[in-house]
């Protein structure tokens, strides 16, 4: 048994019946569950028990890899039973993160309500929750933490706070800080949600906030291509080429994300700030040239100042920040290079 | 008397008492007034009389120069009596647009209410109103049209529709079309205003829309510099470094611009679209490398396809789109080069 696979069996992990329901166990060794962990949230004075909703995929007795996505992602990284995973392109049998060769852990992001009286949710709180789950699993060191967007920020916080627990960090489209211009735009997204909420319609605000976020996630070229249609008068006002697309994106988001969750996680991105020197784990950084949310310059600074060996790889894409989802072939190649023992 | 100064005297221009009040005449030959002009708005079926609020500055018997700014600018381009001009840096005695050597005409933008039942306001309508004022002034050809932002778009529309009426166009930070990504973000600004209006508080929406606009007008570097302060909890939520600045900008805008005006002029930018080949007037284009509202690539295309000789000059600035206001020395040098007969 290697260091990475020094894991308690799933049965051991789940023997503490602290979950309201028993873990939902699906095909193979995949499992979903909840458990309480002890945390002192960054924006609260004292320790408390926090419930964490986790998922495990793949080989039980194999090196553990933590995988986390953006603020609108959840623990369903891979398809499990009849539920599709949001990152099936990278996580699964035969994929770059091969569930035959490793065990994948992911959590649903902690929200403000999960942390009791904490004033806000820190990326550090998410990292500490994952470290506590490693304890519960009996895993001394995860082979890797693969995080994208907010998940990359949490991975950096994990590497800074629990360096001995991690073999390698792969941080995609996330840096040691949020860029001030991105903070300003996200803060306005939250103000728009609050404007709606003030009039009893937070969903209407959330819809517009998500559309605004989309204008920052995607590349200029994509907009130019999507908006070729001339504006058309609909009886009340002119409709522009990109509107139907953005409206659909806003509606989909409102259907799956509550306003409070969005407010807390959006704010958590903006509060994220750590010294690159504190990241004392070998790190692979992945940036996207067209990313207007996480400028390449910030990843260059992170690479230069990183407290351990760090390499920076740059993806060329028309999709901006969302290239971590929309460029699966490029991401796969980088993951296979960064984590050669992990892929099929 | 040259072609350019073949102008009726101010007294002639004002002899038609179609203004509710007589023109307000200040120091020297400066004057403000209103008059009706006959227009067929682009988004209406038939001609109508439209009231235009105009201003004239400087030498009465001198070449005429039209000067127009962005959608939040007005006809007060230069200081007149006790009212400060928004572009005193460029327009005035001894400035690049020297009011001792030329006569400056500017109008308040037409709004939707000015156009009766028109569905929207076209940049072409503004151009036609200016051409009608040239008729009223007896000016066959203006020496130059200097437009910035929306004013540049209107200048391009003027050059396309009335090429014989113009000696040279100087278009600063405005192109033959609005960029699709900029359209998307402005369209969201209008949706935010409508969200507020739906609940009886259009001003609250306008405030947020203006703050959002500011995040697009200014450069990344400026945000990085303005937001050095760490976020601070105010008892309800965290406040970020740039908030006070953006809040003040939103409040100032709400105090001086109504929601209907903003909706019409913002939409007018997005509806603006003309073939560069139609611009058959010698043109000086000025772009700003850090401008995220009007990407340099669009100005390059305009220069390449322009129907007359066109040169493109690029300003380096931390201020993004707003460099046309915030980099007076660079703008002055370019104006003096483009319009050598005009400056002191």
XYZ file of C-alpha atoms in Angstrom:
688
model
C 0.000 0.000 0.000
C 1.536 3.279 -1.104
C 1.406 6.499 0.773
C -1.279 7.774 -1.579
C -3.466 4.715 -1.201
C -3.138 4.484 2.572
C -6.855 5.054 2.659
C -9.457 3.583 4.897
C -11.942 1.541 2.936
C -15.164 3.218 1.969
C -16.882 1.091 4.612
C -14.627 2.570 7.285
C -15.207 6.098 6.009
C -18.896 5.559 6.198
C -19.126 3.687 9.458
C -19.843 6.892 11.360
C -23.556 7.253 10.847
C -23.511 11.014 11.214
C -25.368 11.542 7.977
C -29.133 12.016 8.063
C -29.360 9.372 5.389
C -26.958 6.548 4.748
C -24.493 7.237 1.915
C -25.921 6.607 -1.517
C -23.623 3.983 -2.985
C -23.790 3.393 -6.700
C -21.929 1.374 -9.288
C -18.441 0.112 -8.367
C -16.906 1.911 -5.442
C -18.616 5.236 -6.220
C -20.407 6.818 -3.316
C -22.105 10.007 -2.232
C -22.564 11.011 1.363
C -22.427 13.675 4.005
C -20.369 13.951 7.117
C -19.567 16.452 9.810
C -16.098 17.885 10.066
C -14.659 20.253 12.658
C -13.672 23.636 11.214
C -12.783 27.115 12.371
C -14.091 29.217 9.478
C -11.859 32.083 8.431
C -14.586 34.644 9.018
C -15.774 33.290 12.388
C -14.212 33.276 15.815
C -14.469 29.648 16.874
C -14.529 26.055 15.712
C -17.785 24.360 14.795
C -19.101 21.170 13.193
C -19.794 21.643 9.512
C -21.628 19.180 7.297
C -19.847 18.414 4.047
C -21.514 16.701 1.075
C -18.881 14.546 -0.579
C -18.555 12.197 -3.540
C -15.995 9.464 -4.183
C -15.450 7.867 -7.579
C -13.328 4.975 -8.769
C -10.891 2.496 -7.286
C -11.156 2.276 -3.500
C -7.553 1.247 -2.888
C -5.846 3.726 -5.207
C -4.142 7.116 -4.971
C -6.587 9.848 -4.105
C -7.127 12.891 -6.323
C -9.243 15.859 -5.288
C -11.159 17.467 -8.171
C -13.045 20.766 -7.776
C -14.623 23.091 -10.335
C -16.033 26.603 -10.426
C -18.644 28.106 -8.112
C -21.484 26.689 -10.172
C -19.984 23.193 -10.201
C -20.731 20.541 -7.605
C -19.365 17.190 -6.375
C -20.818 15.388 -9.394
C -17.577 15.545 -11.356
C -18.127 12.177 -13.063
C -21.206 10.276 -14.119
C -22.507 8.207 -11.230
C -25.499 5.910 -11.633
C -27.901 7.975 -13.783
C -26.478 11.366 -12.875
C -24.174 12.937 -15.469
C -20.906 14.405 -14.234
C -19.991 17.964 -15.159
C -16.391 16.955 -16.005
C -16.885 13.560 -17.645
C -14.457 14.726 -20.333
C -11.582 14.460 -17.842
C -12.768 12.187 -15.026
C -13.751 8.557 -15.675
C -12.465 5.198 -16.826
C -9.755 5.796 -19.427
C -9.800 9.563 -18.968
C -6.853 11.760 -17.952
C -8.061 11.395 -14.376
C -8.692 7.668 -14.717
C -11.113 6.316 -12.148
C -9.663 2.846 -12.736
C -6.266 4.043 -11.535
C -7.219 6.571 -8.891
C -9.906 7.501 -6.430
C -11.515 10.878 -6.951
C -12.877 12.975 -4.085
C -15.024 16.055 -4.610
C -17.303 18.118 -2.394
C -20.205 20.456 -2.841
C -18.974 23.933 -1.966
C -19.747 25.052 1.549
C -22.223 27.899 1.561
C -22.686 30.590 4.156
C -25.571 28.752 5.815
C -23.264 25.743 6.344
C -20.900 27.851 8.452
C -23.348 29.145 11.059
C -22.552 32.704 12.084
C -19.488 33.131 9.856
C -19.516 36.510 8.094
C -18.429 35.005 4.783
C -17.109 31.809 3.231
C -13.336 31.628 2.741
C -11.607 29.569 0.079
C -9.594 28.389 3.120
C -12.767 26.918 4.655
C -13.326 24.760 1.587
C -9.670 23.653 1.733
C -9.926 22.799 5.437
C -13.097 20.796 4.837
C -11.271 18.735 2.199
C -8.301 18.204 4.543
C -10.696 17.006 7.242
C -12.199 14.526 4.792
C -8.687 13.202 4.051
C -8.341 12.618 7.790
C -11.623 10.759 7.868
C -10.541 8.667 4.875
C -7.193 7.934 6.503
C -5.371 9.470 3.538
C -2.124 11.130 4.649
C -1.397 12.672 1.288
C -3.511 13.131 -1.818
C -1.636 12.447 -5.044
C -3.021 15.603 -6.606
C -5.543 18.408 -6.335
C -6.989 19.389 -9.701
C -8.972 22.612 -9.416
C -10.450 24.894 -12.046
C -11.596 28.495 -11.550
C -12.732 28.800 -7.880
C -11.535 25.192 -7.507
C -8.040 26.372 -8.424
C -8.233 29.059 -5.727
C -9.294 26.440 -3.176
C -6.466 24.183 -4.388
C -3.989 27.008 -3.795
C -5.429 27.570 -0.313
C -5.128 23.820 0.326
C -1.493 23.785 -0.838
C -0.707 26.792 1.368
C -2.414 25.401 4.487
C -1.830 21.660 4.141
C 1.323 21.249 2.042
C 2.194 17.870 3.546
C -1.177 16.511 2.450
C -0.641 17.071 -1.276
C 1.733 15.693 -3.929
C 0.912 18.107 -6.767
C -1.464 20.951 -7.435
C -2.945 21.517 -10.882
C -4.582 24.954 -10.859
C -6.524 25.857 -14.006
C -7.704 29.437 -14.584
C -7.380 30.503 -10.962
C -4.728 32.577 -9.201
C -3.574 33.672 -5.745
C -5.960 36.615 -5.870
C -9.015 37.785 -7.757
C -8.151 40.551 -10.198
C -9.472 43.954 -9.066
C -11.423 44.507 -12.270
C -13.008 41.055 -11.928
C -13.828 41.861 -8.309
C -15.578 45.041 -9.434
C -17.689 43.192 -11.995
C -18.581 40.321 -9.634
C -19.416 42.790 -6.894
C -21.837 44.442 -9.333
C -23.343 41.040 -10.102
C -24.065 40.716 -6.391
C -25.515 44.237 -6.298
C -27.851 43.279 -9.141
C -29.043 40.228 -7.165
C -29.606 42.478 -4.153
C -31.521 44.977 -6.293
C -33.908 42.197 -7.323
C -34.072 40.849 -3.763
C -34.955 44.293 -2.425
C -38.131 44.116 -4.520
C -38.823 40.468 -3.713
C -37.444 39.077 -6.959
C -33.910 37.890 -6.299
C -34.279 35.451 -9.195
C -34.685 38.298 -11.681
C -31.478 39.808 -10.344
C -29.710 36.450 -10.389
C -30.736 35.976 -14.005
C -29.160 39.285 -15.050
C -26.108 38.681 -12.853
C -25.497 35.364 -14.599
C -25.866 36.945 -18.018
C -23.329 39.551 -16.986
C -21.001 36.822 -15.722
C -21.318 35.095 -19.103
C -20.079 38.245 -20.841
C -16.896 37.908 -18.767
C -16.499 34.119 -19.020
C -16.556 33.958 -22.802
C -14.137 35.308 -25.367
C -14.554 38.350 -27.595
C -14.363 36.229 -30.718
C -17.185 34.000 -29.553
C -19.439 37.017 -29.093
C -18.494 38.316 -32.520
C -19.484 34.947 -34.008
C -22.697 34.529 -32.021
C -23.996 38.004 -32.718
C -23.934 38.169 -36.495
C -27.718 38.658 -36.664
C -28.923 42.244 -37.094
C -31.035 43.659 -34.260
C -34.786 43.184 -34.679
C -37.649 45.204 -33.197
C -39.933 42.967 -31.134
C -42.786 45.448 -30.668
C -41.320 46.991 -27.532
C -37.603 47.327 -28.170
C -34.754 46.116 -30.329
C -33.399 42.640 -29.619
C -29.744 42.004 -30.303
C -28.012 38.907 -31.638
C -26.657 37.554 -28.386
C -29.763 38.062 -26.258
C -31.476 34.707 -26.697
C -28.261 32.885 -25.855
C -27.606 34.925 -22.710
C -31.250 34.756 -21.623
C -31.182 30.972 -21.838
C -27.959 30.880 -19.812
C -29.510 33.120 -17.149
C -32.658 31.002 -16.909
C -30.675 27.747 -16.632
C -28.606 29.208 -13.821
C -31.625 30.453 -11.865
C -33.100 26.954 -12.086
C -30.099 25.343 -10.419
C -28.526 27.949 -8.129
C -30.125 29.887 -5.293
C -29.372 33.570 -4.787
C -27.803 33.043 -1.347
C -25.460 30.390 -2.674
C -24.382 32.638 -5.521
C -23.836 35.625 -3.233
C -21.648 33.636 -0.832
C -19.500 31.890 -3.437
C -19.096 34.951 -5.652
C -17.945 36.875 -2.577
C -15.650 34.008 -1.597
C -13.811 34.391 -4.915
C -13.317 38.088 -4.268
C -12.070 37.542 -0.711
C -9.530 34.941 -1.866
C -5.992 36.280 -1.429
C -2.853 34.437 -0.473
C 0.883 34.944 -0.854
C 2.195 32.825 -3.758
C 5.255 32.086 -1.591
C 2.982 30.181 0.805
C 2.209 27.587 -1.896
C 4.818 24.978 -0.995
C 3.633 22.148 -3.245
C 4.846 21.409 -6.796
C 2.347 23.177 -8.977
C 1.153 23.092 -12.574
C -0.623 26.299 -13.550
C -2.862 26.464 -16.601
C -3.905 29.818 -18.012
C -6.080 30.805 -20.953
C -4.807 33.582 -23.194
C -8.321 34.943 -23.862
C -9.438 34.739 -20.197
C -10.755 38.161 -19.127
C -11.675 36.988 -15.607
C -8.244 35.653 -14.648
C -5.647 37.634 -16.610
C -2.567 35.709 -17.623
C -0.423 38.354 -15.916
C -1.691 37.191 -12.515
C -0.781 33.569 -13.310
C 2.672 34.715 -14.429
C 3.136 36.453 -11.086
C 1.923 33.374 -9.234
C 4.342 31.168 -11.189
C 7.245 33.527 -10.544
C 6.596 33.859 -6.816
C 5.389 30.320 -6.079
C 6.910 28.738 -2.965
C 7.642 25.476 -4.830
C 8.495 24.501 -8.394
C 5.708 25.778 -10.643
C 5.201 25.645 -14.399
C 2.711 27.711 -16.377
C 0.977 26.365 -19.476
C -1.167 28.559 -21.693
C -4.191 27.479 -23.710
C -5.245 29.323 -26.833
C -9.019 29.354 -27.143
C -11.918 31.441 -28.380
C -13.826 30.594 -25.183
C -12.097 32.795 -22.594
C -12.374 31.665 -18.978
C -14.745 28.834 -19.893
C -12.024 27.142 -21.955
C -11.451 24.865 -18.950
C -14.780 23.292 -19.910
C -14.892 24.057 -23.629
C -11.410 22.880 -24.677
C -11.411 19.280 -23.395
C -8.636 18.074 -25.720
C -6.182 20.783 -24.662
C -7.036 20.321 -20.981
C -6.686 16.548 -21.290
C -3.222 16.852 -22.833
C -2.084 19.135 -20.020
C -3.540 16.882 -17.316
C -1.811 13.833 -18.807
C 1.475 15.737 -18.857
C 1.087 17.039 -15.293
C -0.166 13.762 -13.833
C 1.413 11.005 -15.949
C 0.741 8.205 -13.453
C -2.934 9.006 -13.348
C -4.182 8.524 -16.886
C -4.811 5.334 -18.794
C -14.759 84.717 -47.172
C -13.653 81.108 -47.513
C -15.899 78.170 -48.165
C -15.703 77.225 -44.524
C -16.619 80.641 -43.259
C -19.473 81.154 -45.704
C -21.675 81.257 -42.667
C -24.650 83.367 -41.901
C -24.015 85.611 -38.949
C -25.337 84.479 -35.623
C -27.989 87.151 -35.905
C -29.218 85.580 -39.157
C -29.163 82.102 -37.618
C -31.217 83.346 -34.736
C -33.614 85.567 -36.594
C -36.167 82.760 -36.813
C -37.862 83.027 -33.449
C -38.857 79.380 -33.322
C -37.294 78.893 -29.915
C -39.517 79.165 -26.823
C -36.953 81.513 -25.377
C -34.569 83.715 -27.266
C -31.046 82.301 -27.559
C -28.936 82.845 -24.480
C -26.003 84.828 -25.760
C -22.941 85.061 -23.566
C -19.444 86.436 -23.867
C -18.109 87.093 -27.373
C -20.016 85.309 -30.082
C -20.957 82.301 -27.919
C -24.594 81.390 -27.958
C -27.009 78.697 -26.902
C -30.373 78.134 -28.473
C -32.958 75.758 -29.835
C -34.427 75.432 -33.262
C -36.658 73.091 -35.206
C -35.220 71.087 -38.067
C -36.988 68.777 -40.484
C -35.887 65.131 -40.159
C -36.988 61.677 -41.209
C -35.742 59.578 -38.305
C -34.178 56.268 -39.278
C -36.633 54.307 -37.144
C -39.782 56.182 -38.201
C -41.750 56.263 -41.422
C -42.095 59.969 -42.158
C -40.501 63.362 -41.761
C -41.201 65.544 -38.762
C -40.015 68.731 -37.068
C -37.492 68.031 -34.372
C -36.221 70.554 -31.839
C -32.449 70.663 -31.519
C -30.626 72.352 -28.655
C -27.426 73.826 -30.060
C -24.402 75.765 -28.864
C -21.973 77.916 -30.837
C -18.606 79.040 -29.521
C -15.938 81.375 -30.826
C -15.356 83.480 -33.898
C -18.553 84.113 -35.850
C -16.910 84.532 -39.253
C -14.534 81.574 -39.103
C -14.420 77.961 -40.294
C -16.959 75.836 -38.526
C -16.012 72.737 -36.552
C -18.555 70.314 -35.127
C -17.558 68.813 -31.772
C -19.515 65.977 -30.149
C -18.712 63.701 -27.181
C -20.049 60.514 -25.650
C -23.646 59.757 -24.695
C -23.246 61.454 -21.339
C -21.760 64.600 -22.872
C -23.807 67.599 -23.985
C -23.456 70.730 -26.109
C -21.446 72.463 -23.376
C -18.097 71.528 -24.894
C -16.398 74.748 -23.801
C -16.854 77.067 -20.849
C -19.546 79.604 -21.599
C -20.408 82.356 -19.131
C -20.347 80.562 -15.747
C -20.945 77.076 -17.120
C -17.857 74.865 -17.397
C -17.350 72.959 -20.636
C -16.764 69.212 -20.541
C -13.919 69.479 -23.089
C -12.221 72.715 -22.079
C -8.921 70.876 -22.425
C -9.324 70.866 -26.225
C -11.861 73.583 -27.065
C -11.195 77.223 -26.213
C -8.935 80.180 -26.921
C -5.429 78.845 -27.604
C -6.524 75.210 -27.485
C -6.151 72.636 -30.278
C -9.679 73.567 -31.348
C -9.050 77.281 -30.976
C -12.210 79.317 -30.592
C -10.303 82.381 -31.764
C -9.653 80.696 -35.112
C -12.809 78.671 -35.603
C -16.440 78.511 -34.718
C -17.523 75.434 -32.796
C -20.993 73.921 -33.117
C -22.301 71.243 -30.770
C -25.747 69.877 -29.977
C -27.397 68.057 -27.118
C -28.080 64.509 -28.315
C -31.575 63.903 -29.587
C -33.468 61.567 -27.298
C -36.349 59.283 -28.139
C -38.934 61.758 -26.891
C -37.548 64.329 -29.362
C -38.373 62.045 -32.282
C -42.080 61.485 -31.627
C -43.136 57.972 -32.535
C -39.709 56.770 -33.720
C -38.901 53.299 -32.394
C -35.338 54.235 -31.543
C -32.754 56.973 -32.053
C -30.261 56.418 -34.860
C -26.755 57.868 -34.959
C -27.935 58.945 -38.441
C -30.638 61.124 -36.857
C -28.036 63.042 -34.872
C -25.964 63.459 -38.043
C -28.968 64.712 -40.013
C -29.842 67.191 -37.273
C -26.311 68.607 -37.456
C -26.504 68.827 -41.254
C -29.798 70.695 -40.948
C -28.153 73.146 -38.570
C -25.385 73.733 -41.127
C -28.149 74.617 -43.594
C -29.650 77.043 -41.126
C -26.232 78.591 -40.510
C -25.604 78.882 -44.233
C -22.468 76.740 -43.904
C -21.903 74.650 -47.017
C -19.037 72.676 -45.568
C -17.750 72.300 -42.032
C -13.977 72.300 -41.800
C -14.022 69.310 -39.480
C -16.149 67.059 -37.312
C -14.373 66.012 -34.133
C -16.276 63.267 -32.366
C -15.368 61.040 -29.447
C -17.068 57.764 -28.461
C -20.730 58.034 -29.591
C -19.723 61.380 -31.117
C -17.268 59.494 -33.340
C -20.073 57.181 -34.475
C -22.256 60.185 -35.294
C -19.308 61.747 -37.122
C -18.959 58.601 -39.225
C -22.690 58.662 -39.975
C -22.357 62.334 -40.932
C -19.403 61.589 -43.228
C -21.340 58.726 -44.861
C -24.563 60.706 -45.369
C -23.274 64.224 -45.999
C -19.762 63.845 -47.418
C -19.909 67.147 -49.298
C -20.588 68.973 -46.037
C -17.355 67.963 -44.313
C -13.638 68.626 -44.871
C -12.217 66.120 -42.378
C -13.495 63.711 -39.780
C -11.590 63.079 -36.567
C -13.140 60.020 -34.911
C -11.796 59.182 -31.455
C -12.630 55.829 -29.827
C -15.601 55.091 -32.054
C -15.985 52.740 -35.018
C -18.364 51.804 -37.825
C -20.113 49.354 -35.527
C -20.463 48.573 -31.850
C -18.494 45.462 -30.903
C -20.765 42.484 -30.151
C -19.321 41.987 -26.675
C -19.830 45.670 -25.908
C -23.393 45.396 -27.220
C -24.020 42.498 -24.850
C -22.732 44.433 -21.842
C -24.626 47.632 -22.738
C -27.769 45.650 -23.367
C -27.410 44.235 -19.846
C -26.985 47.761 -18.509
C -30.349 48.572 -20.061
C -31.874 45.405 -18.596
C -30.658 46.489 -15.153
C -32.356 49.880 -15.599
C -35.545 48.077 -16.644
C -35.305 45.772 -13.617
C -35.260 48.823 -11.350
C -37.996 50.521 -13.370
C -40.213 47.430 -13.094
C -40.211 47.991 -9.337
C -40.578 51.758 -9.567
C -36.910 52.553 -8.980
C -35.300 53.125 -12.355
C -32.700 55.322 -10.632
C -31.409 52.361 -8.620
C -31.022 50.423 -11.851
C -29.401 53.378 -13.601
C -26.922 53.689 -10.737
C -25.813 50.051 -11.119
C -25.824 50.298 -14.906
C -23.461 53.267 -14.748
C -21.161 51.459 -12.337
C -21.090 48.550 -14.749
C -20.342 50.916 -17.622
C -17.439 52.329 -15.615
C -15.915 48.858 -15.338
C -15.805 48.813 -19.136
C -14.692 52.416 -19.673
C -11.615 52.224 -17.506
C -8.425 50.206 -17.865
C -7.407 47.073 -15.980
C -4.370 48.804 -14.570
C -6.443 51.618 -13.130
C -8.621 49.124 -11.258
C -5.535 47.362 -9.962
C -4.241 50.674 -8.635
C -7.539 51.881 -7.182
C -8.317 48.643 -5.376
C -5.225 48.131 -3.284
C -7.226 48.342 -0.038
C -8.201 45.014 1.528
C -11.931 44.300 1.778
C -13.540 45.415 5.034
C -16.704 44.094 6.713
C -19.235 46.877 7.185
C -21.615 45.031 9.511
C -23.668 43.532 6.686
C -21.157 42.467 4.038
C -17.618 42.957 2.823
C -16.826 46.166 0.977
C -14.152 46.057 -1.690
C -11.541 48.631 -2.642
C -13.224 50.019 -5.743
C -16.756 50.281 -4.363
C -16.724 53.834 -3.033
C -15.328 55.106 -6.331
C -17.918 53.291 -8.441
C -20.762 54.234 -6.090
C -19.845 57.904 -6.390
C -19.727 57.600 -10.184
C -23.170 55.942 -10.216
C -24.686 58.609 -7.988
C -23.231 61.457 -10.073
C -24.657 59.924 -13.231
C -28.139 59.442 -11.763
C -28.121 63.123 -10.748
C -27.526 64.305 -14.309
C -29.022 61.688 -16.646
C -32.562 60.368 -16.753
C -33.259 56.680 -17.321
C -35.113 57.253 -20.607
C -32.267 59.302 -22.020
C -29.751 56.627 -21.059
C -31.870 53.821 -22.527
C -32.264 55.609 -25.871
C -28.644 56.675 -26.303
C -27.172 53.394 -25.098
C -29.413 51.584 -27.601
C -28.427 54.074 -30.300
C -24.778 53.057 -29.877
C -25.720 49.406 -30.294
C -27.837 50.063 -33.391
C -25.024 52.027 -35.050
C -23.688 50.117 -38.051
C -22.411 51.443 -41.347
C -20.152 50.244 -44.119
C -16.692 51.800 -43.745
C -16.632 52.160 -47.546
C -19.477 54.685 -47.222
C -17.228 57.097 -45.309
C -16.048 59.269 -48.195
C -14.341 62.027 -46.201
C -10.648 62.184 -45.254
C -10.555 60.690 -41.799
C -8.256 60.633 -38.801
C -9.022 57.718 -36.494
C -7.797 57.663 -32.914
C -7.824 54.425 -30.940
C -6.796 53.577 -27.400
C -4.777 50.404 -26.909
C -6.408 49.640 -23.533
C -9.976 50.407 -24.712
C -12.196 47.404 -23.936
C -15.360 49.062 -25.293
C -14.013 49.843 -28.771
C -11.364 47.238 -29.584
C -8.486 48.459 -31.704
C -9.196 45.651 -34.183
C -12.461 47.353 -35.185
C -10.646 50.651 -35.813
C -8.059 48.795 -37.898
C -10.841 47.335 -40.010
C -12.459 50.764 -40.358
C -9.124 52.282 -41.433
C -8.495 49.494 -43.952
C -11.956 49.667 -45.506
C -12.573 53.420 -45.263
C -13.986 55.016 -48.425
C -11.469 57.885 -48.264
C -7.909 58.327 -47.016
C -7.836 57.375 -43.355
C -5.025 57.221 -40.820
C -5.157 55.451 -37.476
C -3.310 56.786 -34.426
C -3.093 54.809 -31.195
C -2.911 56.230 -27.694
C -1.267 54.298 -24.881
C -3.084 54.922 -21.624
C -4.044 53.264 -18.347
C -7.540 54.756 -18.702
C -9.102 52.556 -21.361
C -12.010 54.073 -23.316
C -12.028 57.184 -21.101
C -8.544 58.138 -22.325
C -10.276 60.556 -24.716
C -11.003 62.597 -21.592
C -8.165 61.517 -19.328
C -5.197 61.934 -21.690
C -5.594 65.576 -22.755
C -1.953 66.019 -23.805
C -1.979 63.023 -26.157
C -5.364 64.006 -27.601
C -4.231 67.600 -28.054
C -1.121 66.527 -29.975
C -3.215 64.364 -32.299
C -5.806 67.098 -32.861
C -3.069 69.613 -33.711
C -1.592 67.148 -36.181
C -4.940 66.303 -37.766
C -6.217 69.875 -37.886
C -3.122 72.068 -38.221
C -5.002 75.168 -39.354
C -7.241 75.071 -36.310
C -4.924 75.424 -33.346
C -3.135 78.497 -32.024
